[in-house]
Tab-separated table of C-alpha atoms in Angstrom:
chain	number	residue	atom	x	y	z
A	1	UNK	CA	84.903	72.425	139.158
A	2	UNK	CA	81.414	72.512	137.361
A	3	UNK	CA	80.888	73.147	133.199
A	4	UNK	CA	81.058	71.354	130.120
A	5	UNK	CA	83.412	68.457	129.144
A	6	UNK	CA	83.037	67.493	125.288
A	7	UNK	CA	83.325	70.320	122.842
A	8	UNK	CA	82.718	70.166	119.143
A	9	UNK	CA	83.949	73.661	116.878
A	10	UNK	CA	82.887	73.625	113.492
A	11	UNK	CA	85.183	75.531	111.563
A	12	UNK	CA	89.430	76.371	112.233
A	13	UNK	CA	89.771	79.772	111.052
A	14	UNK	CA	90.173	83.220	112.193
A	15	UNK	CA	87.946	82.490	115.656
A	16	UNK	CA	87.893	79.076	115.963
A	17	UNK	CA	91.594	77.823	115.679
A	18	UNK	CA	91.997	79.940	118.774
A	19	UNK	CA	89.311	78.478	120.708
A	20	UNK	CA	90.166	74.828	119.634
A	21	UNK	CA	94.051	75.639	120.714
A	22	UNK	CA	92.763	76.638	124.268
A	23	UNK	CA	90.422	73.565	124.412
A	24	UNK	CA	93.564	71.656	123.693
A	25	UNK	CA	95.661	72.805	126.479
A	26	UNK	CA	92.142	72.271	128.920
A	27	UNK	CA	92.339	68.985	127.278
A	28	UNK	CA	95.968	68.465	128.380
A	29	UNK	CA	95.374	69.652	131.480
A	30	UNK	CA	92.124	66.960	132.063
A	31	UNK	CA	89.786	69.341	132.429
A	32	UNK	CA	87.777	67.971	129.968
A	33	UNK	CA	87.368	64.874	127.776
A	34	UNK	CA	86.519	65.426	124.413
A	35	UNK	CA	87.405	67.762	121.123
A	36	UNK	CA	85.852	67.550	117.976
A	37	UNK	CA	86.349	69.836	114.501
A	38	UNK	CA	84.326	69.502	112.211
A	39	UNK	CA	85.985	71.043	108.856
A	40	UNK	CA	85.442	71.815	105.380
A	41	UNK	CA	86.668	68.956	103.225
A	42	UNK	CA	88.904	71.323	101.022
A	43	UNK	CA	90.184	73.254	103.912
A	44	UNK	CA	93.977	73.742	104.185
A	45	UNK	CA	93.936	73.787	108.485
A	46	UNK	CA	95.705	71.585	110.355
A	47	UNK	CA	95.005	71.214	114.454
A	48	UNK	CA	98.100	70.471	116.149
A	49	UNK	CA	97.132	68.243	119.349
A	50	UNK	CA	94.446	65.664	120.405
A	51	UNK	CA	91.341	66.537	118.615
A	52	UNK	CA	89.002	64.512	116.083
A	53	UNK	CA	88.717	65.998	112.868
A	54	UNK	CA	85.832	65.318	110.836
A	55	UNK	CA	85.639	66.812	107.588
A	56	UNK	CA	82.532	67.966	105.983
A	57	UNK	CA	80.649	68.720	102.335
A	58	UNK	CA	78.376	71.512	104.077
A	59	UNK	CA	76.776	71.351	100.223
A	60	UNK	CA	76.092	67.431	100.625
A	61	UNK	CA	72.996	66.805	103.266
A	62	UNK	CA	74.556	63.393	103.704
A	63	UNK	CA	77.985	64.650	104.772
A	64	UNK	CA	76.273	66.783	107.262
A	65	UNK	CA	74.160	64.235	108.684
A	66	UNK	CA	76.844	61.925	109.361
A	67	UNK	CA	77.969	64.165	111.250
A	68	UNK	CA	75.529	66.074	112.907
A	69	UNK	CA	76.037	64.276	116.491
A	70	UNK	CA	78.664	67.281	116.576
A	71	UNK	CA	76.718	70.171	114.472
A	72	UNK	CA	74.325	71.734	117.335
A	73	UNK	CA	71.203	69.842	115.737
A	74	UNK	CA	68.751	69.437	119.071
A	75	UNK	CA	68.310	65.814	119.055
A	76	UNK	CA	72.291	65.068	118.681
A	77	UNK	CA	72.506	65.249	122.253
A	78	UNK	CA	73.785	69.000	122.260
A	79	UNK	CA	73.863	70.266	125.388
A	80	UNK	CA	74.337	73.897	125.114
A	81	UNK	CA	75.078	75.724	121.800
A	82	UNK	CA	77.735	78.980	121.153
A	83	UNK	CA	76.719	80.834	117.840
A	84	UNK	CA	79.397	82.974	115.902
A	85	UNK	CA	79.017	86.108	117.881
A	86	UNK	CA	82.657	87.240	119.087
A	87	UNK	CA	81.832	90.825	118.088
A	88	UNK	CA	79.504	94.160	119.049
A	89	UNK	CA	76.415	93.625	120.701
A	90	UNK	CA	73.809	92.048	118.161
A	91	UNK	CA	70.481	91.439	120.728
A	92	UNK	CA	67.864	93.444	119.284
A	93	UNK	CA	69.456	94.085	115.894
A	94	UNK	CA	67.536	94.015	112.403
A	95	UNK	CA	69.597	94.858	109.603
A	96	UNK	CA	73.336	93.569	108.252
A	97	UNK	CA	75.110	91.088	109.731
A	98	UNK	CA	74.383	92.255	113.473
A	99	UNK	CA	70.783	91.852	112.218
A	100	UNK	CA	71.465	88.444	110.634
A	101	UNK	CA	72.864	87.291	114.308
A	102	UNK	CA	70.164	88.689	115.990
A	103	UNK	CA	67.877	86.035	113.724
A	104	UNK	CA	69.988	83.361	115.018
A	105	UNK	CA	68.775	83.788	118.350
A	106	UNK	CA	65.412	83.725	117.493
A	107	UNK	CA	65.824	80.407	115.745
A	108	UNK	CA	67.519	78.787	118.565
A	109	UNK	CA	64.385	80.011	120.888
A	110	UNK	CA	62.046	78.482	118.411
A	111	UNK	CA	64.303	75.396	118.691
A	112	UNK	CA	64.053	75.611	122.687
A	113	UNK	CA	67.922	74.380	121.673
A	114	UNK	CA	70.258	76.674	125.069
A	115	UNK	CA	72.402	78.741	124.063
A	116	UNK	CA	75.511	81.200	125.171
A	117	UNK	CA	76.521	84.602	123.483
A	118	UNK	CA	80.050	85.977	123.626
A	119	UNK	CA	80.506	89.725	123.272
A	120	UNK	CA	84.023	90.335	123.050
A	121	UNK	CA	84.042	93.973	120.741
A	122	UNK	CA	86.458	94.634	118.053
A	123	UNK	CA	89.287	92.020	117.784
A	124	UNK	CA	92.179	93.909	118.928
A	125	UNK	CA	94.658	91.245	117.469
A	126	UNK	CA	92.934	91.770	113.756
A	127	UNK	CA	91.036	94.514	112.781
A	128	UNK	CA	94.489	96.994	112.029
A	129	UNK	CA	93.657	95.842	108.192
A	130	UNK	CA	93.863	97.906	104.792
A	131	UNK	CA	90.619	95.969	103.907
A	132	UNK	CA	89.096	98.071	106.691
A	133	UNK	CA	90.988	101.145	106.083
A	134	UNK	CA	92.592	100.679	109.637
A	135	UNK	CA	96.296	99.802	108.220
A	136	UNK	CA	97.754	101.530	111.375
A	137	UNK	CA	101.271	100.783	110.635
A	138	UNK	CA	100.740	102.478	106.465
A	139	UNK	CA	100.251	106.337	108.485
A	140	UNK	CA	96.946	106.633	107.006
A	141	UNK	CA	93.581	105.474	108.596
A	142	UNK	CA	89.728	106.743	108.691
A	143	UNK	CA	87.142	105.842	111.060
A	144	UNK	CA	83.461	106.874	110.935
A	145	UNK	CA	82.227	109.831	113.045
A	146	UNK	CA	84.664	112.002	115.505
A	147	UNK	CA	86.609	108.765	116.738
A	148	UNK	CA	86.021	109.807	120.294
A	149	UNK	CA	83.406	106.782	120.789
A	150	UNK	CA	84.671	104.076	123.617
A	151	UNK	CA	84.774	101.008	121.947
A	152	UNK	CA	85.448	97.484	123.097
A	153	UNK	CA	88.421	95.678	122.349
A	154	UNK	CA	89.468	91.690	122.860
A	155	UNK	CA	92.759	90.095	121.127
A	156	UNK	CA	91.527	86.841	119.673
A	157	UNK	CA	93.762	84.749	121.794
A	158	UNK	CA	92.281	86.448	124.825
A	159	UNK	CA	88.959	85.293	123.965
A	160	UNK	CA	89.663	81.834	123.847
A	161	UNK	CA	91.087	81.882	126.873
A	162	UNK	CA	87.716	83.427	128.861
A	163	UNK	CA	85.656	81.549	126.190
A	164	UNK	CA	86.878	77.915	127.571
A	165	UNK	CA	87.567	79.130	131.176
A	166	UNK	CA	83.810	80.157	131.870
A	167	UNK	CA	82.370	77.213	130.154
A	168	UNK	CA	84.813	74.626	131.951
A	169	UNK	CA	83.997	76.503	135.103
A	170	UNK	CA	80.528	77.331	135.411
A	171	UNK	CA	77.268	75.191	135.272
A	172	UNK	CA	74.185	75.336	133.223
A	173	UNK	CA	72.416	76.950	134.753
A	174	UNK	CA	74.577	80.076	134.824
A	175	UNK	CA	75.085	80.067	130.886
A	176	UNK	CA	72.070	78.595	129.086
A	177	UNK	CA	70.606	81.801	127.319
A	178	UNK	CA	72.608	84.560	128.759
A	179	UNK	CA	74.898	86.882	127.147
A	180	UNK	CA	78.825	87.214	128.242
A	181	UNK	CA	80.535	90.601	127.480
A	182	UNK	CA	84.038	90.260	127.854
A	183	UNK	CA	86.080	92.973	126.871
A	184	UNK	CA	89.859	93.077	127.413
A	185	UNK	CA	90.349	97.136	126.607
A	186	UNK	CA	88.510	99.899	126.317
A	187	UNK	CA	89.743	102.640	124.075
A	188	UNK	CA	88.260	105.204	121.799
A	189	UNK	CA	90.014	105.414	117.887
A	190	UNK	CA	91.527	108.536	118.351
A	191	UNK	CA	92.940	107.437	121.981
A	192	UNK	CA	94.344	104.209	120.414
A	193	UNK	CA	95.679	106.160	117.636
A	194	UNK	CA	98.200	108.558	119.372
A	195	UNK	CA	98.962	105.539	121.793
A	196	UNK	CA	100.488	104.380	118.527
A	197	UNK	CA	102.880	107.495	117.697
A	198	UNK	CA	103.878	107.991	121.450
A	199	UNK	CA	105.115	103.998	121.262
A	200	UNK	CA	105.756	103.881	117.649
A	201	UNK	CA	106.944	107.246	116.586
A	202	UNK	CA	105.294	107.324	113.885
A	203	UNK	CA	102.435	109.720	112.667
A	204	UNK	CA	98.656	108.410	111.732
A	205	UNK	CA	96.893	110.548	109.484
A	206	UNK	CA	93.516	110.152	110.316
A	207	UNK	CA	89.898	110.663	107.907
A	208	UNK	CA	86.822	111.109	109.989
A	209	UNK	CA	83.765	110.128	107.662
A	210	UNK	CA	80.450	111.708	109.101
A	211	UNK	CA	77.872	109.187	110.237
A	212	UNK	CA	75.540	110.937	107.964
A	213	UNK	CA	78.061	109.949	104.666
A	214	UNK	CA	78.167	106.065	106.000
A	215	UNK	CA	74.190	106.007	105.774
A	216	UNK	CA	74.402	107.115	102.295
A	217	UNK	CA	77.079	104.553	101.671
A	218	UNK	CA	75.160	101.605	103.226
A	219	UNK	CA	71.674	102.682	101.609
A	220	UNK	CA	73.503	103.147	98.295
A	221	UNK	CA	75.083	99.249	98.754
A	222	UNK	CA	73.647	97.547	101.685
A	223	UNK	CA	76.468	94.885	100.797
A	224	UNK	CA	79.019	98.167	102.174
A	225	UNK	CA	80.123	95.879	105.075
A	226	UNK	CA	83.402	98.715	106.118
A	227	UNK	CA	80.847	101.439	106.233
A	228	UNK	CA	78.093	99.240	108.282
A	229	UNK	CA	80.741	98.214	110.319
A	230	UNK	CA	82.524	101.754	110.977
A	231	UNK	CA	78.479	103.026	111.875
A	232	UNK	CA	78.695	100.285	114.173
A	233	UNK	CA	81.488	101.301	116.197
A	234	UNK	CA	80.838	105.267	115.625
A	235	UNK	CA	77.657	104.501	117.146
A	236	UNK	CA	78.500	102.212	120.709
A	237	UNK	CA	76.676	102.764	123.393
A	238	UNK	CA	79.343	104.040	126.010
A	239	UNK	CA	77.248	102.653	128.782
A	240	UNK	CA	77.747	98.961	127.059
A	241	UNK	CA	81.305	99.362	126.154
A	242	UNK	CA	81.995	100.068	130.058
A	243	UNK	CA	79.986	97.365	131.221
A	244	UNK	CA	81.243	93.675	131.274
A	245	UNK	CA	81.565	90.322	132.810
A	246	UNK	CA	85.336	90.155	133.052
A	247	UNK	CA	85.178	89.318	136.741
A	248	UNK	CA	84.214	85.851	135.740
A	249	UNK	CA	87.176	85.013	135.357
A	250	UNK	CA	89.684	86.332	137.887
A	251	UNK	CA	92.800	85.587	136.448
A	252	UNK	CA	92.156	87.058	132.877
A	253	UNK	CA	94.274	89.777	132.604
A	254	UNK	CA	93.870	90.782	128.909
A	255	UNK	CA	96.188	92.754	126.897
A	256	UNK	CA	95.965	96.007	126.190
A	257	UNK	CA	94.868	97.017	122.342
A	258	UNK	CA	98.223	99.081	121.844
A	259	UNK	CA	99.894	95.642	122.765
A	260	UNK	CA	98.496	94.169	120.413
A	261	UNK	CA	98.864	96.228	117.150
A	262	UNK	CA	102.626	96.647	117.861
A	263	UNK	CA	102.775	92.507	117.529
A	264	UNK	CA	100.257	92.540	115.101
């Protein structure tokens, strides 16, 4: 077995507790050596197993330097670096946040710092919120455009798993500055939707909001972040939402989005 053997994850939250849980069990197992968190010094998470938890003042350049060796700062010895993707595909973007990841990459060239990208799609595990007007289980939903686009799905707990299994597995050279797209299911809105009422019984009354309606949205409040993100997945390339790297990892065998909401 080839890959990576120390880990540092700055930040527990709604991606990273599930990627620090599966370096865990890899650390259990002896597959690798090392797990560090580095966390916010008023944050409320607790890891549960045999990590070192550093807390940090990301406001106090002092706190952050002391701690740096496990930041992704080039001379701290980092070896290869995983930015917050775990979302749609962001290359090539230039506006919102897909546009503010794209920068990312760009900054990490400039730093000649390598560098991995995770494309994983919607979180299947997550995104079934009011916030997002996709409260599944309320009866009442909209999604931008016809809600035939495929779009990708990946439960959260999924991703961790492929996350930690390809870079425990394979070596550099097969990771520094590529792109991963994992995707566990592939399902249009409307397809996931009457999933639901066949398993659930229940009806979803469903709003379709023209693409043309989100533009106005987003160029009336470029802050809009449900309409930018409903454009997004309106808008997927079907071509990219078919293609993926799930073959990496033969034993994946992700769950299926319908799964996932009736857990959720």
């Amino acid at each position: 077995m080839s890959g990576y053997k120390n880990f540092a994850v700055v930040g527990a939250g709604n991606t990273g507790s599930f990627i620090i849980h599966q370096l865990l069990e890899h650390k259990s197992a002896g597959t690798i050596n090392n797990v560090v968190v580095l966390t916010r010094q008023e944050s409320k998470a607790t890891i549960e197993g045999d990590a070192k938890v550093i807390p940090v003042d990301y406001s106090n350049k002092h706190s952050w330097r002391a701690s740096r060796d496990s930041t992704g700062r080039k001379e701290a010895g980092v070896k290869l670096f995983v930015p917050s993707e775990f979302g749609g595909i962001t290359a090539g973007a230039t506006d919102g946040i897909f546009g503010q990841k794209a920068s990312v990459h760009d900054q990490l060239k400039a730093l000649s710092l390598p560098y991995v990208l995770f494309y994983t799609g919607i979180y299947s595990d997550f995104v079934w919120q009011p916030f997002l007007n996709l409260d599944i289980a309320s009866g009442k939903v909209s999604v931008g455009g016809d809600g035939n686009t495929l779009i990708p799905f990946t439960s959260r707990t999924d991703i961790a798993r492929y996350v930690c299994y390809v870079l425990t597995h394979l070596p550099a050279d097969q990771l520094e500055n590529l792109a991963f797209k994992l995707f566990g299911d592939t399902k249009s809105f409307n397809e996931v939707f009457k999933a639901y009422e066949a398993k659930s019984g229940k009806k979803v009354e469903v709003t379709y909001i023209p693409i043309s309606e989100l533009d106005a949205r987003i160029a009336a409040n470029p802050e809009d972040l449900v309409s930018y993100l409903h454009k997004i997945w309106a808008t997927v390339d079907p071509i990219q939402a078919l293609d993926n790297d799930n073959y990496l990892y033969p034993d994946w065998n992700p769950s299926r989005v319908i799964d996932n909401i009736m857990i959720a």
